[in-house]
Amino acid sequence: MLSAIPPVERWWKNLANGRCRSRCWQSPWRFRWPRSFKHLEILEKSGLVQTEKVGRVRTCSIKTAGLSVAEQWLDERRTTWEERFDRLGDLLAEPDEN
Amino acid sequence: MKAMEKQSVTHHTYVIERSYPTTPERVFAAFSDPAKKRRWYATGGSSDVEEFEMDFRVGGNERTVRRFKPGSPFPGVALINLTNYQDIVPGQRVVIAYTMALGEKRISASLATFEFSPTEAGAKLTFTEQAAFFEGADGPQMREQGWRIILESLATDLARS
């Protein structure tokens, strides 16, 4: 389900890689706060995240029960290689030194 | 006493394809040149590179040690890749066997094949990984702990908005 929504997938991968802090929600992915809440709703509906709002505080937690340990590792492995091949593309786009 | 954790191995094969507007030879060079390979392979993501050494020849080894940054799912934990080059055909393919370990625990052992082929637009890279993932590693518990830290900071950010 997530893969059908590229921006959310991107957001998810960055969150999974521990790189998503408040600033990253706005730039370079151009998320705005209200949309971020929308994304959380989508993630919640996908069964991967659960959120709970008490007063002004929303608590989020990851539900990994649906995935086996091996599936979690596999997903992470594939993401790692995809990011490597993205960086390879950036490197190949540079002119050669000589 | 806690019930004995089930130990098992799960096999997965997956393919990633990419096209680059350059020649297969230049893509291959990014694999054979250690400085180039370090840039796209070892750096980036949520960890710092502590060691990277490679001996690019059939039978040669490669060793990469990365350490997860604070705020990542496994802060301070070492991620170690040990690779052995199984087959090299310049400009055409590279085949490696590698293991990945998180701290003291091996997570997986894999055979990975990189194939380079010319296309009208440039070069196609086909990556096939055949992996055996080892369950029963303590990774999931460490991951859960890491997630908790990340989500706590996310919750704090949300509360501030």
mmCIF file of N, CA, C and O in Angstrom, chain A residues 15-18 21-22 25 33 37 40 56 58 60-62 69-70 72-74 76-78 81-82 84-89 91-92 94 96, chain B residues 10 12 14 18 20 26 30 36 39-41 43 46 66 71 73 98 100 107-108 110 114 125 127 129 133 135 140 143 147 151 154-155 157 161:
data_model
loop_
_atom_site.group_PDB
_atom_site.id
_atom_site.type_symbol
_atom_site.label_atom_id
_atom_site.label_comp_id
_atom_site.label_asym_id
_atom_site.label_seq_id
_atom_site.Cartn_x
_atom_site.Cartn_y
_atom_site.Cartn_z
ATOM 1 N N LEU A 15 12.228 8.168 7.957
ATOM 2 C CA LEU A 15 11.914 7.950 9.373
ATOM 3 C C LEU A 15 12.598 6.665 9.840
ATOM 4 O O LEU A 15 13.226 6.610 10.885
ATOM 5 N N ALA A 16 12.511 5.646 8.984
ATOM 6 C CA ALA A 16 13.095 4.344 9.311
ATOM 7 C C ALA A 16 14.606 4.433 9.442
ATOM 8 O O ALA A 16 15.215 3.708 10.209
ATOM 9 N N ASN A 17 15.218 5.357 8.694
ATOM 10 C CA ASN A 17 16.663 5.510 8.753
ATOM 11 C C ASN A 17 17.086 6.493 9.840
ATOM 12 O O ASN A 17 18.250 6.834 9.951
ATOM 13 N N GLY A 18 16.131 6.961 10.599
ATOM 14 C CA GLY A 18 16.468 7.825 11.718
ATOM 15 C C GLY A 18 16.858 9.231 11.312
ATOM 16 O O GLY A 18 17.507 9.945 12.057
ATOM 17 N N ARG A 21 13.737 14.459 11.332
ATOM 18 C CA ARG A 21 13.516 15.347 12.461
ATOM 19 C C ARG A 21 12.528 16.419 12.000
ATOM 20 O O ARG A 21 12.132 16.451 10.854
ATOM 21 N N SER A 22 12.174 17.313 12.878
ATOM 22 C CA SER A 22 11.120 18.278 12.558
ATOM 23 C C SER A 22 11.378 19.020 11.247
ATOM 24 O O SER A 22 10.486 19.199 10.439
ATOM 25 N N TRP A 25 10.568 17.418 7.878
ATOM 26 C CA TRP A 25 9.159 17.304 7.513
ATOM 27 C C TRP A 25 8.774 18.381 6.503
ATOM 28 O O TRP A 25 7.826 18.242 5.759
ATOM 29 N N TRP A 33 2.951 20.917 8.023
ATOM 30 C CA TRP A 33 2.452 20.226 9.196
ATOM 31 C C TRP A 33 1.085 19.564 8.998
ATOM 32 O O TRP A 33 0.929 18.391 9.309
ATOM 33 N N PHE A 37 0.237 15.351 9.227
ATOM 34 C CA PHE A 37 -0.785 14.638 9.993
ATOM 35 C C PHE A 37 -1.575 13.700 9.080
ATOM 36 O O PHE A 37 -1.921 12.598 9.460
ATOM 37 N N LEU A 40 0.430 10.695 8.580
ATOM 38 C CA LEU A 40 0.348 9.826 9.759
ATOM 39 C C LEU A 40 -0.949 9.013 9.727
ATOM 40 O O LEU A 40 -0.954 7.834 10.067
ATOM 41 N N ARG A 56 -2.981 18.047 23.741
ATOM 42 C CA ARG A 56 -2.248 18.553 22.591
ATOM 43 C C ARG A 56 -1.127 17.605 22.164
ATOM 44 O O ARG A 56 -0.411 17.867 21.203
ATOM 45 N N ARG A 58 0.299 14.184 20.686
ATOM 46 C CA ARG A 58 -0.011 12.974 19.917
ATOM 47 C C ARG A 58 1.146 11.998 20.089
ATOM 48 O O ARG A 58 2.302 12.351 19.872
ATOM 49 N N CYS A 60 2.976 8.532 18.896
ATOM 50 C CA CYS A 60 3.026 7.603 17.759
ATOM 51 C C CYS A 60 3.827 6.373 18.156
ATOM 52 O O CYS A 60 4.809 6.471 18.878
ATOM 53 N N SER A 61 3.420 5.237 17.656
ATOM 54 C CA SER A 61 4.237 4.042 17.836
ATOM 55 C C SER A 61 4.134 3.179 16.599
ATOM 56 O O SER A 61 3.171 3.257 15.845
ATOM 57 N N ILE A 62 5.175 2.386 16.376
ATOM 58 C CA ILE A 62 5.254 1.536 15.193
ATOM 59 C C ILE A 62 4.688 0.163 15.508
ATOM 60 O O ILE A 62 5.012 -0.422 16.544
ATOM 61 N N VAL A 69 10.421 -10.855 11.428
ATOM 62 C CA VAL A 69 11.740 -10.249 11.582
ATOM 63 C C VAL A 69 12.487 -10.254 10.251
ATOM 64 O O VAL A 69 13.076 -9.259 9.842
ATOM 65 N N ALA A 70 12.430 -11.386 9.547
ATOM 66 C CA ALA A 70 13.145 -11.498 8.283
ATOM 67 C C ALA A 70 12.609 -10.508 7.255
ATOM 68 O O ALA A 70 13.360 -9.922 6.486
ATOM 69 N N GLN A 72 11.289 -7.627 7.920
ATOM 70 C CA GLN A 72 11.781 -6.299 8.300
ATOM 71 C C GLN A 72 13.211 -6.098 7.822
ATOM 72 O O GLN A 72 13.564 -5.059 7.286
ATOM 73 N N TRP A 73 14.041 -7.129 8.021
ATOM 74 C CA TRP A 73 15.436 -7.024 7.556
ATOM 75 C C TRP A 73 15.487 -6.886 6.041
ATOM 76 O O TRP A 73 16.263 -6.120 5.506
ATOM 77 N N LEU A 74 14.666 -7.680 5.344
ATOM 78 C CA LEU A 74 14.672 -7.653 3.883
ATOM 79 C C LEU A 74 14.297 -6.265 3.373
ATOM 80 O O LEU A 74 14.946 -5.718 2.481
ATOM 81 N N GLU A 76 14.627 -3.456 4.876
ATOM 82 C CA GLU A 76 15.709 -2.526 5.170
ATOM 83 C C GLU A 76 16.874 -2.708 4.195
ATOM 84 O O GLU A 76 17.482 -1.752 3.733
ATOM 85 N N ARG A 77 17.140 -3.980 3.877
ATOM 86 C CA ARG A 77 18.247 -4.286 2.964
ATOM 87 C C ARG A 77 17.999 -3.695 1.586
ATOM 88 O O ARG A 77 18.860 -3.057 0.988
ATOM 89 N N ARG A 78 16.795 -3.890 1.069
ATOM 90 C CA ARG A 78 16.441 -3.382 -0.247
ATOM 91 C C ARG A 78 16.552 -1.847 -0.269
ATOM 92 O O ARG A 78 17.104 -1.268 -1.213
ATOM 93 N N TRP A 81 20.217 -0.761 -0.499
ATOM 94 C CA TRP A 81 20.790 -0.855 -1.848
ATOM 95 C C TRP A 81 20.184 0.188 -2.776
ATOM 96 O O TRP A 81 20.895 0.765 -3.612
ATOM 97 N N GLU A 82 18.905 0.472 -2.656
ATOM 98 C CA GLU A 82 18.291 1.494 -3.513
ATOM 99 C C GLU A 82 18.938 2.852 -3.264
ATOM 100 O O GLU A 82 19.204 3.603 -4.196
ATOM 101 N N ARG A 84 21.973 3.284 -2.167
ATOM 102 C CA ARG A 84 23.333 3.209 -2.728
ATOM 103 C C ARG A 84 23.304 3.472 -4.228
ATOM 104 O O ARG A 84 24.135 4.216 -4.755
ATOM 105 N N PHE A 85 22.347 2.881 -4.929
ATOM 106 C CA PHE A 85 22.285 3.061 -6.385
ATOM 107 C C PHE A 85 21.868 4.489 -6.755
ATOM 108 O O PHE A 85 22.214 4.971 -7.829
ATOM 109 N N ASP A 86 21.127 5.154 -5.878
ATOM 110 C CA ASP A 86 20.837 6.589 -6.080
ATOM 111 C C ASP A 86 22.132 7.394 -6.008
ATOM 112 O O ASP A 86 22.394 8.255 -6.827
ATOM 113 N N ARG A 87 22.947 7.079 -4.981
ATOM 114 C CA ARG A 87 24.218 7.803 -4.818
ATOM 115 C C ARG A 87 25.158 7.499 -5.976
ATOM 116 O O ARG A 87 25.898 8.368 -6.429
ATOM 117 N N LEU A 88 25.118 6.240 -6.467
ATOM 118 C CA LEU A 88 25.937 5.862 -7.621
ATOM 119 C C LEU A 88 25.546 6.724 -8.820
ATOM 120 O O LEU A 88 26.398 7.216 -9.555
ATOM 121 N N GLY A 89 24.244 6.933 -9.016
ATOM 122 C CA GLY A 89 23.753 7.779 -10.107
ATOM 123 C C GLY A 89 24.267 9.206 -9.979
ATOM 124 O O GLY A 89 24.659 9.826 -10.975
ATOM 125 N N LEU A 91 27.031 10.108 -8.480
ATOM 126 C CA LEU A 91 28.475 10.070 -8.760
ATOM 127 C C LEU A 91 28.727 9.991 -10.271
ATOM 128 O O LEU A 91 29.596 10.677 -10.799
ATOM 129 N N LEU A 92 27.927 9.170 -10.959
ATOM 130 C CA LEU A 92 28.106 9.003 -12.412
ATOM 131 C C LEU A 92 27.714 10.262 -13.179
ATOM 132 O O LEU A 92 28.156 10.464 -14.311
ATOM 133 N N GLU A 94 28.577 13.167 -12.329
ATOM 134 C CA GLU A 94 29.696 14.113 -12.262
ATOM 135 C C GLU A 94 30.650 13.844 -13.428
ATOM 136 O O GLU A 94 30.816 12.699 -13.835
ATOM 137 N N ASP A 96 34.248 13.157 -15.222
ATOM 138 C CA ASP A 96 35.467 12.493 -14.754
ATOM 139 C C ASP A 96 36.533 13.535 -14.486
ATOM 140 O O ASP A 96 36.555 14.582 -15.116
ATOM 141 N N THR B 10 15.533 -17.603 6.786
ATOM 142 C CA THR B 10 14.575 -17.318 5.722
ATOM 143 C C THR B 10 15.345 -16.878 4.485
ATOM 144 O O THR B 10 16.236 -16.029 4.582
ATOM 145 N N HIS B 12 15.491 -15.129 0.742
ATOM 146 C CA HIS B 12 14.810 -14.160 -0.117
ATOM 147 C C HIS B 12 15.693 -13.832 -1.311
ATOM 148 O O HIS B 12 16.909 -13.703 -1.163
ATOM 149 N N TYR B 14 15.715 -10.911 -4.461
ATOM 150 C CA TYR B 14 15.057 -9.736 -5.046
ATOM 151 C C TYR B 14 16.000 -9.087 -6.048
ATOM 152 O O TYR B 14 17.207 -9.319 -6.034
ATOM 153 N N ARG B 18 18.472 -0.426 -12.478
ATOM 154 C CA ARG B 18 18.678 1.015 -12.643
ATOM 155 C C ARG B 18 19.261 1.283 -14.021
ATOM 156 O O ARG B 18 20.005 0.456 -14.556
ATOM 157 N N TYR B 20 21.504 4.257 -16.115
ATOM 158 C CA TYR B 20 22.319 5.462 -15.942
ATOM 159 C C TYR B 20 22.741 5.977 -17.319
ATOM 160 O O TYR B 20 23.080 5.177 -18.192
ATOM 161 N N ARG B 26 31.968 2.869 -17.356
ATOM 162 C CA ARG B 26 32.051 3.875 -16.284
ATOM 163 C C ARG B 26 31.329 3.391 -15.025
ATOM 164 O O ARG B 26 31.757 3.683 -13.915
ATOM 165 N N ALA B 30 33.066 2.523 -11.140
ATOM 166 C CA ALA B 30 32.603 2.953 -9.809
ATOM 167 C C ALA B 30 32.608 1.791 -8.824
ATOM 168 O O ALA B 30 32.486 1.986 -7.623
ATOM 169 N N LYS B 36 35.949 5.719 -5.401
ATOM 170 C CA LYS B 36 34.589 5.896 -5.950
ATOM 171 C C LYS B 36 33.599 5.003 -5.214
ATOM 172 O O LYS B 36 32.509 5.422 -4.851
ATOM 173 N N ARG B 39 32.439 6.147 -1.834
ATOM 174 C CA ARG B 39 31.484 7.264 -1.853
ATOM 175 C C ARG B 39 30.034 6.813 -1.986
ATOM 176 O O ARG B 39 29.160 7.290 -1.290
ATOM 177 N N TRP B 40 29.775 5.908 -2.927
ATOM 178 C CA TRP B 40 28.362 5.537 -3.125
ATOM 179 C C TRP B 40 27.938 4.355 -2.257
ATOM 180 O O TRP B 40 26.763 4.229 -1.904
ATOM 181 N N TYR B 41 28.892 3.506 -1.897
ATOM 182 C CA TYR B 41 28.536 2.280 -1.186
ATOM 183 C C TYR B 41 28.539 2.445 0.341
ATOM 184 O O TYR B 41 27.594 2.027 1.015
ATOM 185 N N THR B 43 29.309 5.438 2.343
ATOM 186 C CA THR B 43 28.890 6.678 3.008
ATOM 187 C C THR B 43 27.392 6.914 2.844
ATOM 188 O O THR B 43 26.752 6.328 1.991
ATOM 189 N N SER B 46 22.268 6.520 7.895
ATOM 190 C CA SER B 46 22.230 6.889 9.305
ATOM 191 C C SER B 46 23.459 6.408 10.081
ATOM 192 O O SER B 46 23.418 6.247 11.281
ATOM 193 N N ARG B 66 30.673 0.342 9.760
ATOM 194 C CA ARG B 66 29.960 1.607 9.950
ATOM 195 C C ARG B 66 29.378 1.617 11.356
ATOM 196 O O ARG B 66 29.127 0.563 11.931
ATOM 197 N N GLY B 71 20.371 8.918 17.385
ATOM 198 C CA GLY B 71 19.085 9.253 16.778
ATOM 199 C C GLY B 71 18.673 8.278 15.691
ATOM 200 O O GLY B 71 17.591 8.382 15.137
ATOM 201 N N PRO B 73 18.034 4.114 14.406
ATOM 202 C CA PRO B 73 17.392 3.000 15.132
ATOM 203 C C PRO B 73 18.342 2.196 16.028
ATOM 204 O O PRO B 73 17.904 1.546 16.964
ATOM 205 N N TYR B 98 28.587 -11.997 0.650
ATOM 206 C CA TYR B 98 28.852 -11.144 1.811
ATOM 207 C C TYR B 98 27.971 -11.473 3.001
ATOM 208 O O TYR B 98 26.882 -12.013 2.854
ATOM 209 N N MET B 100 26.445 -9.701 6.696
ATOM 210 C CA MET B 100 26.226 -8.450 7.385
ATOM 211 C C MET B 100 25.987 -8.769 8.854
ATOM 212 O O MET B 100 25.204 -9.666 9.180
ATOM 213 N N ILE B 107 23.427 -11.008 10.703
ATOM 214 C CA ILE B 107 22.029 -10.893 10.301
ATOM 215 C C ILE B 107 21.764 -11.750 9.071
ATOM 216 O O ILE B 107 20.703 -12.329 8.914
ATOM 217 N N SER B 108 22.759 -11.780 8.157
ATOM 218 C CA SER B 108 22.501 -12.447 6.884
ATOM 219 C C SER B 108 23.790 -12.847 6.189
ATOM 220 O O SER B 108 24.863 -12.322 6.473
ATOM 221 N N SER B 110 24.761 -13.521 1.976
ATOM 222 C CA SER B 110 24.149 -13.333 0.654
ATOM 223 C C SER B 110 25.109 -13.570 -0.485
ATOM 224 O O SER B 110 26.325 -13.439 -0.340
ATOM 225 N N PHE B 114 25.971 -8.107 -9.686
ATOM 226 C CA PHE B 114 25.770 -6.821 -10.375
ATOM 227 C C PHE B 114 26.075 -7.074 -11.846
ATOM 228 O O PHE B 114 27.177 -7.506 -12.192
ATOM 229 N N LEU B 125 21.999 -1.326 -14.940
ATOM 230 C CA LEU B 125 22.564 -2.101 -13.837
ATOM 231 C C LEU B 125 21.462 -3.010 -13.308
ATOM 232 O O LEU B 125 20.368 -2.551 -12.998
ATOM 233 N N PHE B 127 20.811 -5.640 -10.318
ATOM 234 C CA PHE B 127 21.336 -6.147 -9.045
ATOM 235 C C PHE B 127 20.422 -7.257 -8.558
ATOM 236 O O PHE B 127 19.212 -7.072 -8.437
ATOM 237 N N GLU B 129 20.051 -9.954 -5.394
ATOM 238 C CA GLU B 129 20.565 -10.453 -4.115
ATOM 239 C C GLU B 129 19.797 -11.695 -3.713
ATOM 240 O O GLU B 129 18.572 -11.720 -3.704
ATOM 241 N N PHE B 133 18.478 -14.802 5.630
ATOM 242 C CA PHE B 133 18.356 -13.953 6.810
ATOM 243 C C PHE B 133 18.201 -14.839 8.037
ATOM 244 O O PHE B 133 17.409 -15.777 8.033
ATOM 245 N N GLU B 135 16.989 -15.408 11.651
ATOM 246 C CA GLU B 135 16.107 -14.926 12.717
ATOM 247 C C GLU B 135 16.698 -15.310 14.061
ATOM 248 O O GLU B 135 17.606 -16.121 14.154
ATOM 249 N N PRO B 140 15.866 -7.180 16.419
ATOM 250 C CA PRO B 140 14.526 -6.617 16.612
ATOM 251 C C PRO B 140 14.358 -5.893 17.938
ATOM 252 O O PRO B 140 13.714 -4.858 17.998
ATOM 253 N N ARG B 143 16.195 -2.729 17.635
ATOM 254 C CA ARG B 143 15.439 -1.883 16.727
ATOM 255 C C ARG B 143 14.269 -1.225 17.467
ATOM 256 O O ARG B 143 14.017 -0.032 17.313
ATOM 257 N N TRP B 147 13.617 2.644 17.751
ATOM 258 C CA TRP B 147 12.362 3.233 17.278
ATOM 259 C C TRP B 147 11.726 4.087 18.361
ATOM 260 O O TRP B 147 11.186 5.142 18.113
ATOM 261 N N LEU B 151 10.662 7.875 17.882
ATOM 262 C CA LEU B 151 9.252 8.257 17.989
ATOM 263 C C LEU B 151 9.016 9.243 19.121
ATOM 264 O O LEU B 151 8.157 10.111 19.019
ATOM 265 N N LEU B 154 9.909 12.462 17.640
ATOM 266 C CA LEU B 154 8.864 12.841 16.690
ATOM 267 C C LEU B 154 7.634 13.364 17.439
ATOM 268 O O LEU B 154 7.067 14.396 17.075
ATOM 269 N N ALA B 155 7.275 12.681 18.500
ATOM 270 C CA ALA B 155 6.116 13.089 19.298
ATOM 271 C C ALA B 155 6.357 14.467 19.907
ATOM 272 O O ALA B 155 5.450 15.307 19.966
ATOM 273 N N ASP B 157 8.258 16.798 18.606
ATOM 274 C CA ASP B 157 8.133 17.749 17.494
ATOM 275 C C ASP B 157 6.668 18.049 17.198
ATOM 276 O O ASP B 157 6.283 19.187 16.977
ATOM 277 N N SER B 161 4.098 21.811 17.473
ATOM 278 C CA SER B 161 3.480 22.505 16.329
ATOM 279 C C SER B 161 2.170 23.172 16.732
ATOM 280 O O SER B 161 1.517 22.749 17.663
#
